[in-house]
């Protein structure tokens, strides 16, 4: 009887994107990365690895503009069609999290490539997320007002799909 060797199929994501996070205040030592792997429309694997953040929960949002000429301020309002959520920062100031999101797409009308990712001072109120069925890419102001200052941000760009 022959031995059959089975190979597990390891699919590759269609696209990868990411951002290098920098502190909005140059005196803070916040830095990190966020990566996005698009497996299929509405199925994006997200990984956040950041250091130097204040302890506690912080909202993470996609903002409308990939513009950091004036720091995180010039990233504009929340890009309402793409929900990230909150991250929990440990006592050492580090946050590492991996998750899948049905609310993110890299390309298209609600695409996040070319926009900015922002970490806020306070957490999102989870039940105040917008109605995603409304086809409006600009966020509603209520959420913007509750999450506090922008403490870190980065521009989301396409990454090498091979590495």
Tab-separated table of C-alpha atoms in Angstrom:
chain	number	residue	atom	x	y	z
A	1	UNK	CA	0.000	0.000	0.000
A	2	UNK	CA	1.459	3.353	-1.030
A	3	UNK	CA	1.773	6.352	1.239
A	4	UNK	CA	-0.058	9.435	0.030
A	5	UNK	CA	1.359	12.737	1.188
A	6	UNK	CA	-1.230	15.463	1.536
A	7	UNK	CA	-0.228	19.068	1.106
A	8	UNK	CA	-2.307	21.701	2.756
A	9	UNK	CA	-3.255	24.478	0.373
A	10	UNK	CA	-2.024	27.847	1.672
A	11	UNK	CA	-3.854	30.649	-0.162
A	12	UNK	CA	-2.273	34.068	-0.490
A	13	UNK	CA	-4.205	37.298	0.043
A	14	UNK	CA	-5.149	39.153	-3.122
A	15	UNK	CA	-3.695	42.448	-1.889
A	16	UNK	CA	-1.745	43.788	1.077
A	17	UNK	CA	-1.734	47.345	2.379
A	18	UNK	CA	-0.379	49.001	5.482
A	19	UNK	CA	0.698	52.113	7.316
A	20	UNK	CA	3.557	53.190	9.534
A	21	UNK	CA	2.123	54.852	12.632
A	22	UNK	CA	3.733	57.998	14.010
A	23	UNK	CA	2.838	60.176	16.981
A	24	UNK	CA	0.848	63.322	16.305
A	25	UNK	CA	2.903	65.034	19.017
A	26	UNK	CA	6.619	64.726	18.118
A	27	UNK	CA	7.486	64.651	21.842
A	28	UNK	CA	5.644	61.330	22.272
A	29	UNK	CA	7.387	58.058	21.477
A	30	UNK	CA	4.419	56.403	19.752
A	31	UNK	CA	5.262	54.230	16.755
A	32	UNK	CA	4.041	51.108	15.071
A	33	UNK	CA	2.542	49.442	12.031
A	34	UNK	CA	-0.839	48.322	10.838
A	35	UNK	CA	-1.306	45.886	7.981
A	36	UNK	CA	-4.321	44.825	5.955
A	37	UNK	CA	-4.583	41.637	3.862
A	38	UNK	CA	-7.552	41.480	1.480
A	39	UNK	CA	-8.617	37.827	1.068
A	40	UNK	CA	-11.942	38.566	-0.634
A	41	UNK	CA	-14.330	41.537	-0.778
A	42	UNK	CA	-15.443	42.270	2.763
A	43	UNK	CA	-12.857	39.926	4.274
A	44	UNK	CA	-9.744	41.777	5.420
A	45	UNK	CA	-7.271	40.491	7.975
A	46	UNK	CA	-5.915	43.370	10.057
A	47	UNK	CA	-2.858	43.396	12.322
A	48	UNK	CA	-1.888	46.271	14.623
A	49	UNK	CA	1.454	46.447	16.419
A	50	UNK	CA	2.132	49.712	18.255
A	51	UNK	CA	4.314	50.909	21.131
A	52	UNK	CA	4.427	53.998	23.333
A	53	UNK	CA	0.648	54.411	23.559
A	54	UNK	CA	-1.152	55.530	26.727
A	55	UNK	CA	-2.576	52.608	28.744
A	56	UNK	CA	-6.261	51.819	28.159
A	57	UNK	CA	-8.695	51.583	25.258
A	58	UNK	CA	-8.332	53.700	22.141
A	59	UNK	CA	-10.500	54.055	19.033
A	60	UNK	CA	-8.857	53.184	15.726
A	61	UNK	CA	-10.499	54.737	12.676
A	62	UNK	CA	-9.847	55.158	8.998
A	63	UNK	CA	-9.898	58.873	8.161
A	64	UNK	CA	-10.926	60.353	4.824
A	65	UNK	CA	-7.611	61.775	3.618
A	66	UNK	CA	-4.127	60.311	3.260
A	67	UNK	CA	-2.663	63.709	4.106
A	68	UNK	CA	-0.285	64.283	7.010
A	69	UNK	CA	1.099	67.714	6.062
A	70	UNK	CA	-0.245	69.051	9.379
A	71	UNK	CA	0.174	65.809	11.307
A	72	UNK	CA	-2.914	63.773	12.112
A	73	UNK	CA	-5.105	66.899	11.932
A	74	UNK	CA	-4.973	66.964	8.120
A	75	UNK	CA	-6.322	63.399	7.792
A	76	UNK	CA	-9.821	64.870	7.831
A	77	UNK	CA	-12.975	63.330	9.328
A	78	UNK	CA	-13.621	59.657	9.985
A	79	UNK	CA	-14.175	57.672	6.808
A	80	UNK	CA	-17.537	56.335	7.899
A	81	UNK	CA	-17.689	53.287	5.660
A	82	UNK	CA	-14.720	51.497	7.265
A	83	UNK	CA	-14.965	50.385	10.889
A	84	UNK	CA	-11.911	49.247	12.813
A	85	UNK	CA	-12.988	49.559	16.484
A	86	UNK	CA	-11.010	49.799	19.724
A	87	UNK	CA	-7.617	48.506	20.798
A	88	UNK	CA	-6.537	47.734	24.364
A	89	UNK	CA	-3.101	49.033	25.341
A	90	UNK	CA	-1.292	47.096	28.070
A	91	UNK	CA	0.599	48.588	31.029
A	92	UNK	CA	3.828	48.575	28.999
A	93	UNK	CA	2.283	50.855	26.345
A	94	UNK	CA	2.130	48.093	23.721
A	95	UNK	CA	-0.811	46.966	21.626
A	96	UNK	CA	-0.741	43.889	19.400
A	97	UNK	CA	-3.945	42.611	17.832
A	98	UNK	CA	-4.955	40.547	14.798
A	99	UNK	CA	-8.542	40.334	13.574
A	100	UNK	CA	-10.737	39.955	10.486
A	101	UNK	CA	-13.156	42.694	9.521
A	102	UNK	CA	-16.209	42.522	7.259
A	103	UNK	CA	-16.343	46.345	7.264
A	104	UNK	CA	-13.086	47.029	5.426
A	105	UNK	CA	-12.196	46.887	1.728
A	106	UNK	CA	-8.881	48.008	0.309
A	107	UNK	CA	-10.299	49.306	-2.991
A	108	UNK	CA	-13.551	50.621	-4.458
A	109	UNK	CA	-15.941	53.310	-3.281
A	110	UNK	CA	-15.351	52.401	0.357
A	111	UNK	CA	-11.677	51.512	-0.171
A	112	UNK	CA	-9.118	52.515	2.453
A	113	UNK	CA	-5.907	52.602	0.344
A	114	UNK	CA	-4.759	56.221	0.087
A	115	UNK	CA	-6.593	57.215	3.257
A	116	UNK	CA	-5.193	57.446	6.800
A	117	UNK	CA	-5.432	55.269	9.884
A	118	UNK	CA	-5.740	57.169	13.176
A	119	UNK	CA	-5.499	56.091	16.812
A	120	UNK	CA	-7.553	58.312	19.113
A	121	UNK	CA	-7.176	59.299	22.758
A	122	UNK	CA	-10.437	57.606	23.872
A	123	UNK	CA	-12.389	54.476	22.852
A	124	UNK	CA	-15.329	54.381	20.454
A	125	UNK	CA	-18.771	53.886	21.874
A	126	UNK	CA	-19.339	50.571	20.156
A	127	UNK	CA	-23.106	51.017	19.722
A	128	UNK	CA	-22.769	54.382	17.997
A	129	UNK	CA	-21.303	53.095	14.745
A	130	UNK	CA	-22.999	54.487	11.647
A	131	UNK	CA	-25.534	52.766	9.453
A	132	UNK	CA	-23.320	51.265	6.760
A	133	UNK	CA	-26.238	50.896	4.369
A	134	UNK	CA	-26.166	54.641	3.707
A	135	UNK	CA	-23.806	55.242	0.812
A	136	UNK	CA	-21.920	58.233	2.242
A	137	UNK	CA	-18.138	57.978	2.677
A	138	UNK	CA	-17.812	60.839	5.145
A	139	UNK	CA	-18.295	60.064	8.822
A	140	UNK	CA	-20.958	61.379	11.100
A	141	UNK	CA	-19.709	63.995	13.575
A	142	UNK	CA	-21.136	62.381	16.729
A	143	UNK	CA	-18.447	59.674	16.806
A	144	UNK	CA	-15.736	62.174	15.906
A	145	UNK	CA	-16.572	64.247	18.963
A	146	UNK	CA	-16.496	61.366	21.471
A	147	UNK	CA	-13.117	59.732	20.772
A	148	UNK	CA	-10.868	62.636	21.697
A	149	UNK	CA	-7.607	63.820	20.204
A	150	UNK	CA	-5.693	62.053	17.461
A	151	UNK	CA	-2.580	60.586	19.072
A	152	UNK	CA	-1.052	58.616	16.180
A	153	UNK	CA	-1.647	58.158	12.463
A	154	UNK	CA	-0.264	56.860	9.187
A	155	UNK	CA	-1.116	56.815	5.476
A	156	UNK	CA	-2.433	53.501	4.134
A	157	UNK	CA	-0.470	52.385	1.067
A	158	UNK	CA	-0.209	49.227	-1.042
A	159	UNK	CA	2.512	46.840	0.142
A	160	UNK	CA	4.576	44.249	-1.703
A	161	UNK	CA	2.343	41.198	-2.077
A	162	UNK	CA	5.311	38.814	-2.192
A	163	UNK	CA	6.952	39.486	1.156
